[in-house]
Short mmCIF file of C-alpha atoms in Angstrom, two decimals:
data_model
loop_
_atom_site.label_atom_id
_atom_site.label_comp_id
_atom_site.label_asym_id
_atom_site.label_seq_id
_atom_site.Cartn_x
_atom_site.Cartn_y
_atom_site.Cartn_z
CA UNK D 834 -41.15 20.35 7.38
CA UNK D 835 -44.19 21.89 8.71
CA UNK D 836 -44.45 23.04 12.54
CA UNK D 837 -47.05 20.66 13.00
CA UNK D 838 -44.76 18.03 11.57
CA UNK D 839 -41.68 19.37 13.78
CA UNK D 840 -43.99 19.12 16.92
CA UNK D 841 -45.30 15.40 15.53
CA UNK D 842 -41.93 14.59 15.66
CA UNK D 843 -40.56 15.84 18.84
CA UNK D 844 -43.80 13.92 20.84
CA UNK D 845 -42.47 10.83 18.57
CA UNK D 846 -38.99 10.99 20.18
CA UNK D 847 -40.69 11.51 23.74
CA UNK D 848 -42.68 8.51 23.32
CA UNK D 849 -40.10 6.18 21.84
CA UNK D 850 -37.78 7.66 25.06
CA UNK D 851 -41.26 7.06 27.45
CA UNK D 852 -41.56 3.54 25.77
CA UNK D 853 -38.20 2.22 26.02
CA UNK D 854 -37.21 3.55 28.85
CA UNK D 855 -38.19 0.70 31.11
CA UNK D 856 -40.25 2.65 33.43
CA UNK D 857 -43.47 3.24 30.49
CA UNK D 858 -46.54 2.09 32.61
CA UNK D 859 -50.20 0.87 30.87
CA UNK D 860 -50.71 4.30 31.46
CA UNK D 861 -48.51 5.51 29.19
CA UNK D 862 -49.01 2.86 26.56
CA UNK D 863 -52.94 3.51 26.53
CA UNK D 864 -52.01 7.59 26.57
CA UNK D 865 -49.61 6.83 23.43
CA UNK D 866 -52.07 4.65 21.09
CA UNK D 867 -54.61 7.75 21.72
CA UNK D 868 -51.82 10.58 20.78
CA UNK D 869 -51.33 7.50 17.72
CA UNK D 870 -55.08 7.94 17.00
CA UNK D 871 -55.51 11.98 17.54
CA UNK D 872 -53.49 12.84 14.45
CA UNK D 873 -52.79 11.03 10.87
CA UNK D 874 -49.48 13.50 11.67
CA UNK D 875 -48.60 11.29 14.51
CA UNK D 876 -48.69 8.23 13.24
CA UNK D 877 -46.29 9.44 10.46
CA UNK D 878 -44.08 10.94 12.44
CA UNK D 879 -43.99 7.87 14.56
CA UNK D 880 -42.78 5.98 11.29
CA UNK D 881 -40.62 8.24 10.22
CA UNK D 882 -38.90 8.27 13.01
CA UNK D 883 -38.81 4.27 12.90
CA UNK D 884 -37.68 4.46 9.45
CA UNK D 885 -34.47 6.14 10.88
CA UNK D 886 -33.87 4.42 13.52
CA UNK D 887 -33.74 1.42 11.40
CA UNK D 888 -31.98 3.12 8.75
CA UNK D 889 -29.57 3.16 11.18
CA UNK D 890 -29.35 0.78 14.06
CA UNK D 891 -32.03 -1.89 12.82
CA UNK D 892 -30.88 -2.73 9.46
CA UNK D 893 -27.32 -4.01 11.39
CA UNK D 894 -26.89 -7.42 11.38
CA UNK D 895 -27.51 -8.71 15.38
CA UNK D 896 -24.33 -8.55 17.61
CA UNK D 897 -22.64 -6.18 14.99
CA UNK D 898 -22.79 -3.44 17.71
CA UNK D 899 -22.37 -5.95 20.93
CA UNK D 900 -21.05 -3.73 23.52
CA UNK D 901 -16.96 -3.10 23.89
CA UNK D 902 -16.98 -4.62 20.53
CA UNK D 903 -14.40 -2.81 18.18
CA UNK D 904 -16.74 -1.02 16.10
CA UNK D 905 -19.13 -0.23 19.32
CA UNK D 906 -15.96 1.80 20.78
CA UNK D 907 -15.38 3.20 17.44
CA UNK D 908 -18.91 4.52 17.52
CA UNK D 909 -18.78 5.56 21.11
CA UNK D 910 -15.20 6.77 21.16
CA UNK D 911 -13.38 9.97 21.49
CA UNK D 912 -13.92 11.81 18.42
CA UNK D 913 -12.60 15.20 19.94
CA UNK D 914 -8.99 14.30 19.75
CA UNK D 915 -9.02 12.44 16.37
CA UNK D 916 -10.56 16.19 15.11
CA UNK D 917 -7.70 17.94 17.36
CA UNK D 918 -5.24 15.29 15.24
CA UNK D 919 -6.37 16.16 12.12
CA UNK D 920 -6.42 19.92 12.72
CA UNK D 921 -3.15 19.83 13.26
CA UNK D 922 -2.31 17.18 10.28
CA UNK D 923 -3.52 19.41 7.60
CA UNK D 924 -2.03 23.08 8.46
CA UNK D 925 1.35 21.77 10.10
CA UNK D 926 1.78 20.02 6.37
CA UNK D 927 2.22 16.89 7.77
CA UNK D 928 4.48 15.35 10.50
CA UNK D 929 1.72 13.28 11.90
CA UNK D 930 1.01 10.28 10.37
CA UNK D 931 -2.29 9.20 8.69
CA UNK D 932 -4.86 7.36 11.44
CA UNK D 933 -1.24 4.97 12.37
CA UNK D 934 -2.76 4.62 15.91
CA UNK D 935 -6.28 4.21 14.74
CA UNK D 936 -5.68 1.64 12.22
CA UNK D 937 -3.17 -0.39 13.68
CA UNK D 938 -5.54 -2.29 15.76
CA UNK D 939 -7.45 -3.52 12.48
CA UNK D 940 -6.00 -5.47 9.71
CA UNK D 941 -5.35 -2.66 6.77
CA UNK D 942 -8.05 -2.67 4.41
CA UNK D 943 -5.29 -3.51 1.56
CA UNK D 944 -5.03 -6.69 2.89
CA UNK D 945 -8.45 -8.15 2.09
CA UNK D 946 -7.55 -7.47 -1.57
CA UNK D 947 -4.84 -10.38 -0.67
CA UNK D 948 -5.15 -13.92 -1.86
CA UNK D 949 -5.19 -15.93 1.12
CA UNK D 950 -5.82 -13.95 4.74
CA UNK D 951 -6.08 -15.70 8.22
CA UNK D 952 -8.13 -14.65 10.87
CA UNK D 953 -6.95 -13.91 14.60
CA UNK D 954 -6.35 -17.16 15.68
CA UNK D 955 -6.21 -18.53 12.75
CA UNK D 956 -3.56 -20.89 10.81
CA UNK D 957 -3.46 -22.38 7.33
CA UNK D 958 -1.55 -24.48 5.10
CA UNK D 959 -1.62 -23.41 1.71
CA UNK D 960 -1.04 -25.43 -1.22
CA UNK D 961 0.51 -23.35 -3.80
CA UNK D 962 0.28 -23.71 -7.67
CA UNK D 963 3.37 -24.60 -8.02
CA UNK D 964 3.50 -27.33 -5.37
CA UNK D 965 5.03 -25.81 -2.91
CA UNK D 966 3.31 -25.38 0.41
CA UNK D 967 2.76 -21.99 2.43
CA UNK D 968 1.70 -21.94 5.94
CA UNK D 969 0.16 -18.94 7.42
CA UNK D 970 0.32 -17.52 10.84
CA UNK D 971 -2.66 -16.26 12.34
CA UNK D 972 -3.68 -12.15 11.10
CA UNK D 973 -1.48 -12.71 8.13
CA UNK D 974 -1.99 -12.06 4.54
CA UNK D 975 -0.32 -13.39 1.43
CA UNK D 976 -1.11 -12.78 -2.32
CA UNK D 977 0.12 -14.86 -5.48
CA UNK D 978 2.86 -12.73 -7.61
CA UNK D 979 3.62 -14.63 -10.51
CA UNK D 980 4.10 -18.28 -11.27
CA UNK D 981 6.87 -18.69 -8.76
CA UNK D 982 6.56 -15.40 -6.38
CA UNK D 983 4.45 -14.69 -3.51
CA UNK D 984 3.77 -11.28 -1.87
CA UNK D 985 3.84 -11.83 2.04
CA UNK D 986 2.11 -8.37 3.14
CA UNK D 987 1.22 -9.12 6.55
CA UNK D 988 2.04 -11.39 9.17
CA UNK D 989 4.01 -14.42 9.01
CA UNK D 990 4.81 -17.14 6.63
CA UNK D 991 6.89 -20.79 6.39
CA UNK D 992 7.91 -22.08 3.21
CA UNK D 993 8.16 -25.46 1.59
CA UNK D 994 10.11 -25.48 -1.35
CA UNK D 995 10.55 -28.35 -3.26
CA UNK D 996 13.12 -28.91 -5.88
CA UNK D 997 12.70 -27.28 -9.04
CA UNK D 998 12.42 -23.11 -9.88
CA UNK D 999 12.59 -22.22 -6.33
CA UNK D 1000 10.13 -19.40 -4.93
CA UNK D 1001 10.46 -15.81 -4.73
CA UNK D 1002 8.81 -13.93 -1.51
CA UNK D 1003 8.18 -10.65 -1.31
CA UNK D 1004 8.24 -8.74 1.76
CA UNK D 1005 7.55 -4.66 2.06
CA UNK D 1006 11.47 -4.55 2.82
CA UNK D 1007 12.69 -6.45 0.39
CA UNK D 1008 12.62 -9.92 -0.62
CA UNK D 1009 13.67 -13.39 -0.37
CA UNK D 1010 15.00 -16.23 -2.92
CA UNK D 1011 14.45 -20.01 -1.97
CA UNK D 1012 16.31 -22.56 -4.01
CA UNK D 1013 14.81 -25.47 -1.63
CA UNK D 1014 14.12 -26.41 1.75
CA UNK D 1015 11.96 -24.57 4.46
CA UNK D 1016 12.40 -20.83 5.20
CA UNK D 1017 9.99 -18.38 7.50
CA UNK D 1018 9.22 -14.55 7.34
CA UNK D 1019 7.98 -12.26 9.22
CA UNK D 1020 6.41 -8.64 8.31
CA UNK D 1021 6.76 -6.35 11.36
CA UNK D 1022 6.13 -2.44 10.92
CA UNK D 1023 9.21 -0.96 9.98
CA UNK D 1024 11.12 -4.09 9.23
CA UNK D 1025 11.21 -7.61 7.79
CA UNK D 1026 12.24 -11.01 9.15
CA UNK D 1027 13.51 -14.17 7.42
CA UNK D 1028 14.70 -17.06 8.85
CA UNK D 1029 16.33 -20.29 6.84
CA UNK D 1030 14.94 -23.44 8.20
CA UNK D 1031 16.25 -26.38 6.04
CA UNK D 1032 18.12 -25.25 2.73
CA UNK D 1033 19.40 -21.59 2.25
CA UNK D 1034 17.92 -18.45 1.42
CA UNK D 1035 19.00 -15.21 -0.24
CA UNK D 1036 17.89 -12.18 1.40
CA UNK D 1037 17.65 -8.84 -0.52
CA UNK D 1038 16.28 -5.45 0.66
CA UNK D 1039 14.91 -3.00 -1.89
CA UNK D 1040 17.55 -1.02 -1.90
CA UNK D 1041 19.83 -3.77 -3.15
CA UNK D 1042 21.90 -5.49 -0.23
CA UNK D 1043 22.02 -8.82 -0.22
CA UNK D 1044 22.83 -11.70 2.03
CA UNK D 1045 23.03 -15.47 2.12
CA UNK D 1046 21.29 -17.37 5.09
CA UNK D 1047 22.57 -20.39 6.23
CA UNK D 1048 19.99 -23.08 8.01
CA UNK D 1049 18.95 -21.82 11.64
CA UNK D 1050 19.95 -18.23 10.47
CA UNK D 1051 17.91 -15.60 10.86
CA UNK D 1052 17.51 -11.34 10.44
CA UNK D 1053 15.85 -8.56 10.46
CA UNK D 1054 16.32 -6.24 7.83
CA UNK D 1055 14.91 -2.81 6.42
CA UNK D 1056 14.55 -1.22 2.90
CA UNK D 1057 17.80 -0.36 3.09
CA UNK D 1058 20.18 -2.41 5.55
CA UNK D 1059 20.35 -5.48 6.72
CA UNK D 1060 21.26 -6.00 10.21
CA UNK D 1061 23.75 -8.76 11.77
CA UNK D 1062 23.29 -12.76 11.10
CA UNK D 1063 21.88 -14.61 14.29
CA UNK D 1064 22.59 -18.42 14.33
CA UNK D 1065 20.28 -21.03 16.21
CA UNK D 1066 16.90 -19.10 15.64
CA UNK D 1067 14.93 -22.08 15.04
CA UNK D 1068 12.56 -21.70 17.66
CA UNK D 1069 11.00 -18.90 15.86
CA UNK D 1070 8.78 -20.52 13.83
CA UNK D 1071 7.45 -22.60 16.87
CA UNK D 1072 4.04 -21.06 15.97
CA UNK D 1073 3.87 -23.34 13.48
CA UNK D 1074 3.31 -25.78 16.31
CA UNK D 1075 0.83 -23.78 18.09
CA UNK D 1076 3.81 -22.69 20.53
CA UNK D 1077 5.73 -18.39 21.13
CA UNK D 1078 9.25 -19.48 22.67
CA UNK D 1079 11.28 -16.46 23.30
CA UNK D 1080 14.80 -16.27 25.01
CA UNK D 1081 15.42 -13.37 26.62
CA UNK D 1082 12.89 -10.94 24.72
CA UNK D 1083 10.66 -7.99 25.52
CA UNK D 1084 7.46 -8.57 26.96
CA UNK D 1085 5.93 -6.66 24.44
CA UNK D 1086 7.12 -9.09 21.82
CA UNK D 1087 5.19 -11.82 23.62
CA UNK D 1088 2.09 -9.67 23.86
CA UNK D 1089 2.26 -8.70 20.21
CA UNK D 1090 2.02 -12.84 19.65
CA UNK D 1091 -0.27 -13.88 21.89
CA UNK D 1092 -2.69 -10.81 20.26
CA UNK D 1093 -2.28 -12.60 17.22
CA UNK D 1094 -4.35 -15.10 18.62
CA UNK D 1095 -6.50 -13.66 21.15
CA UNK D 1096 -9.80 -11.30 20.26
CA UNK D 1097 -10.19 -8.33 21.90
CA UNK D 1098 -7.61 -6.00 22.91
CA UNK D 1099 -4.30 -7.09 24.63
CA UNK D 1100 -1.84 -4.63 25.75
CA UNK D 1101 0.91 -3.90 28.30
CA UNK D 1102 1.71 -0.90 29.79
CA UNK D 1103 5.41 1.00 28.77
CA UNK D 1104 6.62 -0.02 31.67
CA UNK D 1105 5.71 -3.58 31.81
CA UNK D 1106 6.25 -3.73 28.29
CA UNK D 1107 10.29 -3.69 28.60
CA UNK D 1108 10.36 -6.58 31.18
CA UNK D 1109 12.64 -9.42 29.93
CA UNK D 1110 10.76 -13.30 29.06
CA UNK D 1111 12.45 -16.31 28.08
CA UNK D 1112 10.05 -19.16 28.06
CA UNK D 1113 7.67 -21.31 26.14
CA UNK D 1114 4.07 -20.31 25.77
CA UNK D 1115 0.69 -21.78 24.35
CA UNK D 1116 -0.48 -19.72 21.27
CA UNK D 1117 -4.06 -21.32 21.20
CA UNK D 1118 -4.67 -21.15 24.49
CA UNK D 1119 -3.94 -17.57 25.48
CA UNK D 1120 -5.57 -17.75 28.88
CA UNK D 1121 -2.74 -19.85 30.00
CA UNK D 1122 -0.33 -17.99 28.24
CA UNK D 1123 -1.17 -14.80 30.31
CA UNK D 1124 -1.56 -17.04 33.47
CA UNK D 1125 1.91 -18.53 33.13
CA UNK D 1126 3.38 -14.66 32.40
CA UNK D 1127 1.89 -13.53 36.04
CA UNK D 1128 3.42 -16.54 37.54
CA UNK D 1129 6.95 -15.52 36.30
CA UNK D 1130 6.87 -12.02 35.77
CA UNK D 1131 6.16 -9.35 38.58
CA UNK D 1132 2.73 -7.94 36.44
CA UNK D 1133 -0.78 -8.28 37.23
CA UNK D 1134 -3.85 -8.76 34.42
CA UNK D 1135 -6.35 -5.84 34.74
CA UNK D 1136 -9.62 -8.10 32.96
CA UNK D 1137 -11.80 -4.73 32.29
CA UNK D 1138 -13.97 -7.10 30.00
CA UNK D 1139 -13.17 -10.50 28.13
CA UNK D 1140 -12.64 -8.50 25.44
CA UNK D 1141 -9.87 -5.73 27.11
CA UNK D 1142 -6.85 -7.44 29.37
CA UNK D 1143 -4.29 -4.65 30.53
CA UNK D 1144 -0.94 -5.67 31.56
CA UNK D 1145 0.80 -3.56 34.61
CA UNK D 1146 3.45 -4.12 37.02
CA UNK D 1147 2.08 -5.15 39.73
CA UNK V 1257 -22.70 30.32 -13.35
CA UNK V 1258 -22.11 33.81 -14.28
CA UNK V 1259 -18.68 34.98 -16.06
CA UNK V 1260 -17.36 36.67 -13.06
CA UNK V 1261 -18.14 33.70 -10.86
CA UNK V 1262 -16.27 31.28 -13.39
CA UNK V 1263 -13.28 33.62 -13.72
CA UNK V 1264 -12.69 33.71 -9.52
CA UNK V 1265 -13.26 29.75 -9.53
CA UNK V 1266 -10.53 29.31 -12.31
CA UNK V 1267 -8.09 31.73 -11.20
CA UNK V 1268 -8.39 30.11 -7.44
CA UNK V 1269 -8.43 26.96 -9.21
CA UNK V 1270 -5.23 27.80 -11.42
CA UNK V 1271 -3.55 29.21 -8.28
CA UNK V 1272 -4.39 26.48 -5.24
CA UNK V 1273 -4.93 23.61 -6.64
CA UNK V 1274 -1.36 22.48 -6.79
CA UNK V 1275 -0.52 24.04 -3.45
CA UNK V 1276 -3.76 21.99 -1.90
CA UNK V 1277 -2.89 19.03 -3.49
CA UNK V 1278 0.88 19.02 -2.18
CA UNK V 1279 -0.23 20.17 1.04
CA UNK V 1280 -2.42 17.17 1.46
CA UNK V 1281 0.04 14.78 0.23
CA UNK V 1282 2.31 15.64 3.15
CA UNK V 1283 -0.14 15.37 5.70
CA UNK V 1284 -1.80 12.42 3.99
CA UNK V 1285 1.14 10.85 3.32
CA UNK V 1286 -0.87 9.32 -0.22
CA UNK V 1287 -1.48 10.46 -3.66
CA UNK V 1288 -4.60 8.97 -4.38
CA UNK V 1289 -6.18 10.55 -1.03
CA UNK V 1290 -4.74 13.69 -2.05
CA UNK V 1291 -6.00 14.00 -5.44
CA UNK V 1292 -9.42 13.03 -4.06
CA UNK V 1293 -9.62 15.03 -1.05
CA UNK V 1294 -8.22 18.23 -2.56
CA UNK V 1295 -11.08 17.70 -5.84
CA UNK V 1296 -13.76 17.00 -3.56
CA UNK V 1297 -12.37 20.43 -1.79
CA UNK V 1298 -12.65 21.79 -4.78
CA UNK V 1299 -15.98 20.64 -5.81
CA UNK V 1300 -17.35 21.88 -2.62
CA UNK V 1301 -16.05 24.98 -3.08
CA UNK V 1302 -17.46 25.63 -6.45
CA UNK V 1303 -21.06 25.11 -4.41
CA UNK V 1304 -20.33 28.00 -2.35
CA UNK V 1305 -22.37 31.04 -2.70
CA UNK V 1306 -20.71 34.25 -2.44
CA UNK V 1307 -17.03 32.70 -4.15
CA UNK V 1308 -16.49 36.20 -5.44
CA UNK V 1309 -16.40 37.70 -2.40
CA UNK V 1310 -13.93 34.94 -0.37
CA UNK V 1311 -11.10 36.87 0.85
CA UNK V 1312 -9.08 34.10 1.74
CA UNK V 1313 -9.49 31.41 -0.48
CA UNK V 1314 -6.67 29.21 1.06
CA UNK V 1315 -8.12 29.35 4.26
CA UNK V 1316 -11.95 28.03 2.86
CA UNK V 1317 -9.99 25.64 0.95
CA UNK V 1318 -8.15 24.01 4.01
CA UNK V 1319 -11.63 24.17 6.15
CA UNK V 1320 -13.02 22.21 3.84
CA UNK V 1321 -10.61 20.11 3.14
CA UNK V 1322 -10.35 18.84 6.41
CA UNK V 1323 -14.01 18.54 6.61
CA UNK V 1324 -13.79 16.11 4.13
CA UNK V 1325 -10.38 14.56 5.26
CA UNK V 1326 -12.28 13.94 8.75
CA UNK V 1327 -15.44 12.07 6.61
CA UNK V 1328 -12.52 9.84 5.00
CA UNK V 1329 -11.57 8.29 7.63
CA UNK V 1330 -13.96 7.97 9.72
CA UNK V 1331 -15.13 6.16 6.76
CA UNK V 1332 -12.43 4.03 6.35
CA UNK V 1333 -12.17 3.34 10.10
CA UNK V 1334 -15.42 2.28 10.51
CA UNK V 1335 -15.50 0.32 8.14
CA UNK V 1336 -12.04 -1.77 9.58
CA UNK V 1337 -13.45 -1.53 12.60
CA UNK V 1338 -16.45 -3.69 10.76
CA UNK V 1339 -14.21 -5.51 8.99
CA UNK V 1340 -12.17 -7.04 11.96
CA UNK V 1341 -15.29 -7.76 13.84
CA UNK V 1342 -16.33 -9.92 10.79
CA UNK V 1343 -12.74 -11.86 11.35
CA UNK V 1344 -13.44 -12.07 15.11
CA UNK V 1345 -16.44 -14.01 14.55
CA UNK V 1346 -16.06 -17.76 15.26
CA UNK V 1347 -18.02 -18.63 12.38
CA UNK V 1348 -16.34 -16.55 9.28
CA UNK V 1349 -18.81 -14.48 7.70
CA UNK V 1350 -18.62 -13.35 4.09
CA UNK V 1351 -21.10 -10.89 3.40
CA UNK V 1352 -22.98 -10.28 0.64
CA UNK V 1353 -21.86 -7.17 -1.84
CA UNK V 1354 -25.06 -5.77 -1.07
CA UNK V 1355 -24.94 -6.41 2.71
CA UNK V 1356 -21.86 -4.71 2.49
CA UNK V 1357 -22.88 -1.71 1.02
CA UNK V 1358 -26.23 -1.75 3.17
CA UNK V 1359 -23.76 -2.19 6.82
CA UNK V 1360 -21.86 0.56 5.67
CA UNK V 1361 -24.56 2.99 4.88
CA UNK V 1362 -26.05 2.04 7.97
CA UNK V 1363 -22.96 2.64 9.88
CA UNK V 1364 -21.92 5.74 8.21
CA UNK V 1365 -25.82 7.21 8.87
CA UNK V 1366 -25.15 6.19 12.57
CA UNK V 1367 -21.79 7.57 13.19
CA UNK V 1368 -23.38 11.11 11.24
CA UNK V 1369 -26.10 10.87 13.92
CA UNK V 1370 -23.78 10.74 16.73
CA UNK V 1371 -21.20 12.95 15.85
CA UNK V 1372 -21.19 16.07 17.54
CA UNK V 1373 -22.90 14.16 20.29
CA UNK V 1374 -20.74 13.99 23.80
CA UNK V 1375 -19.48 10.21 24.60
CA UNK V 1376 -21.91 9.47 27.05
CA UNK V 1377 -25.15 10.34 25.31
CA UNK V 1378 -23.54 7.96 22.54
CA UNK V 1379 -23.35 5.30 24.74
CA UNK V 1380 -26.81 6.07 26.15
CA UNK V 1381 -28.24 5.93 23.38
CA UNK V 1382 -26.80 2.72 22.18
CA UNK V 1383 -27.37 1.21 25.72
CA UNK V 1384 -31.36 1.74 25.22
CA UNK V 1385 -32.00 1.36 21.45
CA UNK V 1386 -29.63 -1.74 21.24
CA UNK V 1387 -29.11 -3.45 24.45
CA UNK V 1388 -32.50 -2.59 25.68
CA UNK V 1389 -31.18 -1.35 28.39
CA UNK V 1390 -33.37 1.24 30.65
CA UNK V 1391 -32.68 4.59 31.94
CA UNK V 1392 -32.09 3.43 35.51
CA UNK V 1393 -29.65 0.76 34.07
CA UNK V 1394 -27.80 3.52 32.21
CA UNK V 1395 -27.65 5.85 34.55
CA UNK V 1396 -26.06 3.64 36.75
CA UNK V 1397 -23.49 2.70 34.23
CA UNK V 1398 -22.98 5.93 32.94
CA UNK V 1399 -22.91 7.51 36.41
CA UNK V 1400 -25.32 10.43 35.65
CA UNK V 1401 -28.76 10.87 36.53
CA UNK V 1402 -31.94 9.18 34.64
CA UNK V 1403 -32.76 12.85 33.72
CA UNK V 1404 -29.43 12.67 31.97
CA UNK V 1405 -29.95 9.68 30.84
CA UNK V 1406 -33.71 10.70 29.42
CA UNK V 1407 -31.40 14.34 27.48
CA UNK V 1408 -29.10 12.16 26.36
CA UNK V 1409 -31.29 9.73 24.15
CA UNK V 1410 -33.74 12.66 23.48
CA UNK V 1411 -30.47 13.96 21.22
CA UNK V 1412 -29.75 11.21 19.90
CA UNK V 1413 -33.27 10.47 18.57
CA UNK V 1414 -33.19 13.87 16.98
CA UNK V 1415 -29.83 13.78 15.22
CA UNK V 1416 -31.34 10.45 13.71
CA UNK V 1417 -33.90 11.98 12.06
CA UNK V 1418 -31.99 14.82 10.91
CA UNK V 1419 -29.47 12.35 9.76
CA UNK V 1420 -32.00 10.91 7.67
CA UNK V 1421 -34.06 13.49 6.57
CA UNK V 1422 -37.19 12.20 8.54
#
């Protein structure tokens, strides 16, 4: 780049500054189409530079960047301590996890690879090729594994198995075997859910353990254990009916559903996090949801947009 | 490449590689990024121009591993960050493969432009070139001056072009 060009370009970025910057008087418009018309080197640099900026900004698809959007605070967002993270990733030889905290708040990219993926917000019932029927919660994802298996990677799923080779679910902790009947599982981060509905089902972790469900049973198990049997634990595949109940649960729980089904960010503070809810709460209609937590629970919403609701005691 | 030159970037090669790649598998916690990270690392370093005199070849090769390391995930985070706005739309959007590749480019050019950048001349400079937003506007937001405000985009402008090569 020549000087002349370096200088073309810097007077380009003052007048695209002058110009947008809601103060640019006829003055300044007349004074910029005669710098335009002084130079052929102006008017190039002039493109150039609106080459870039729609190289970058312009060629976005409207709205992509709205403001407090995900991807706007990505853009905008601390940078410093992600670099700080990292610095200390790669010489400590790794105790800190890879981007966990960053990632979290997005579906992982794996998932799109998956065969059938709800939105936030979003439920479906799935026909499967077999004939039995699969019902998604919302932000879950679910890919076909064989003739009679299905992967459940994310999320949460219900069953309907009808008579005949039975289904096998996957799960990242293990698995689960459906003669017949109605079962439901849930993915959480470092464990697995299933709970038998109508018929039994056969729960087996990867490392081997298994154990028979009864109807209304439900647990939570890992890779390698499973933990104790709780009876009557119906209710938790109320979502299916557009409704959370929880009995005596962390609030957090009850915040992690409702952000299933709410845009934006959701979150409680620590401390607010551990207060006990039993109730029964609206999963499409998470306004009320939050409204009816305030009511009962000594918190208060912090609304810092539509898009970012903070949870505090209050 | 001269003899000398080949020697030093097979004997580094011969004697790093394996610790690289196992170092980045711990801290990536994935084989795949590993492999790729620690070749790209090693790609890089084969660009270098004085490899014969590198004292501490370990040291270069974890600088610029991280370098790249840093690029991957931004990457990757932008891109789920682009990703879950496309689910957060009320209409569902499937793009295009080419409107994919085009958004990401785009992204990727923008996020180069602005790194290195403080927060709030990001945000300035999104403010005006997107939202239309003027200086007094920003400044206000941002709680800085219009000066500021003017420094800010002024910065932003230029690591756009640089970005871009324009």
């Amino acid at each position: 780049m020549t000087p002349l060009d370096m200088r073309s370009r810097e007077a380009a970025i003052e007048w695209q500054v002058c110009l947008s910057s809601g103060q640019a008087s006829d003055a300044d418009r007349r004074a910029f189409d005669q710098w335009l018309a002084e130079n052929p080197s102006h008017g190039a640099a002039w493109q150039r530079l609106n080459a870039a900026l729609d190289g970058t900004l312009h060629r976005l698809r409207p709205g992509l960047l709205a403001d407090g959007n995900p991807l706007r605070r990505s853009l905008v967002g601390p940078q410093l301590a992600q670099r700080r993270r990292l610095g200390k990733l790669v010489l400590a030889g790794g105790t800190v996890l890879l981007g966990a905290g960053a990632a979290d708040r997005y579906v992982p990219l794996r998932h799109l690879t998956a065969g059938y993926v709800t939105r936030t917000g979003e439920r479906r019932r799935v026909a499967l090729p077999d004939g039995n029927m699969m019902e998604l919660d919302a932000r879950s994802a679910a890919t076909l594994d064989g003739q009679y298996g299905v992967q459940v990677s994310s999320g949460a799923a219900i069953f309907e198995v009808a008579a005949g080779q039975g289904l096998q679910v996957h799960l990242p902790h293990g698995a689960v075997r459906l003669a017949q009947g109605r079962a439901m599982v849930r993915c959480a981060s470092e464990r697995s859910f299933c709970l038998a509905l109508s018929g039994t089902a056969q729960v087996s972790t990867l490392a081997g353990i298994h154990r028979q469900l009864a109807p209304g049973q439900s647990v939570w198990f890992d890779a390698q254990q499973i933990d104790a049997v709780q009876d009557n634990q119906g209710y938790a595949a109320a979502w299916s009916n557009g409704e959370l109940e929880v009995h005596d649960e962390p609030l957090q729980t009850v915040i992690a559903a409702l952000a299933r089904y709410r845009p934006g960010w959701l979150r409680a503070s620590p401390q607010a996090s551990r207060l006990r809810v039993t109730g029964l709460f609206p999963l499409d209609d998470s306004d009320r949801a939050l409204a009816a937590l305030t009511h009962t629970l000594p918190i208060r919403l912090q609304r810092l947009s539509s898009w970012y609701v903070m949870i505090d005691l209050a | 490449m001269d003899s000398t030159r080949d020697t030093c970037f097979s004997s580094i090669y011969k004697s790093d590689h394996p610790w690289l790649e196992r170092r980045l598998q711990n801290g990536l916690r994935n084989r795949e990024d590993a492999e790729d990270v620690a070749g790209e690392t090693f790609t890089q370093l084969l660009c270098l121009p004085a490899l014969e005199q590198l004292n501490e070849p370990r040291a270069m090769l974890i600088t610029i591993a991280r370098r790249i390391t840093w690029r991957l995930w931004r990457r990757r985070e932008l891109e789920q960050a682009w990703l879950e706005m496309l689910r957060l739309q009320p209409e569902p959007l499937e793009p295009s493969a080419e409107e994919r590749v085009q958004t990401l480019q785009s992204l990727q050019a923008l996020d180069t432009a602005l790194d290195g950048l403080s927060s709030k001349a990001r945000m300035a400079f999104l403010y005006s070139q997107l939202d239309g937003m003027t200086h007094v506007e920003i400044a206000a937001r941002l709680k800085v001056s219009p000066t500021m405000v003017r420094k800010y985009i002024v910065q932003a402008l230029r690591r756009c072009c640089e970005v871009l090569g324009v």
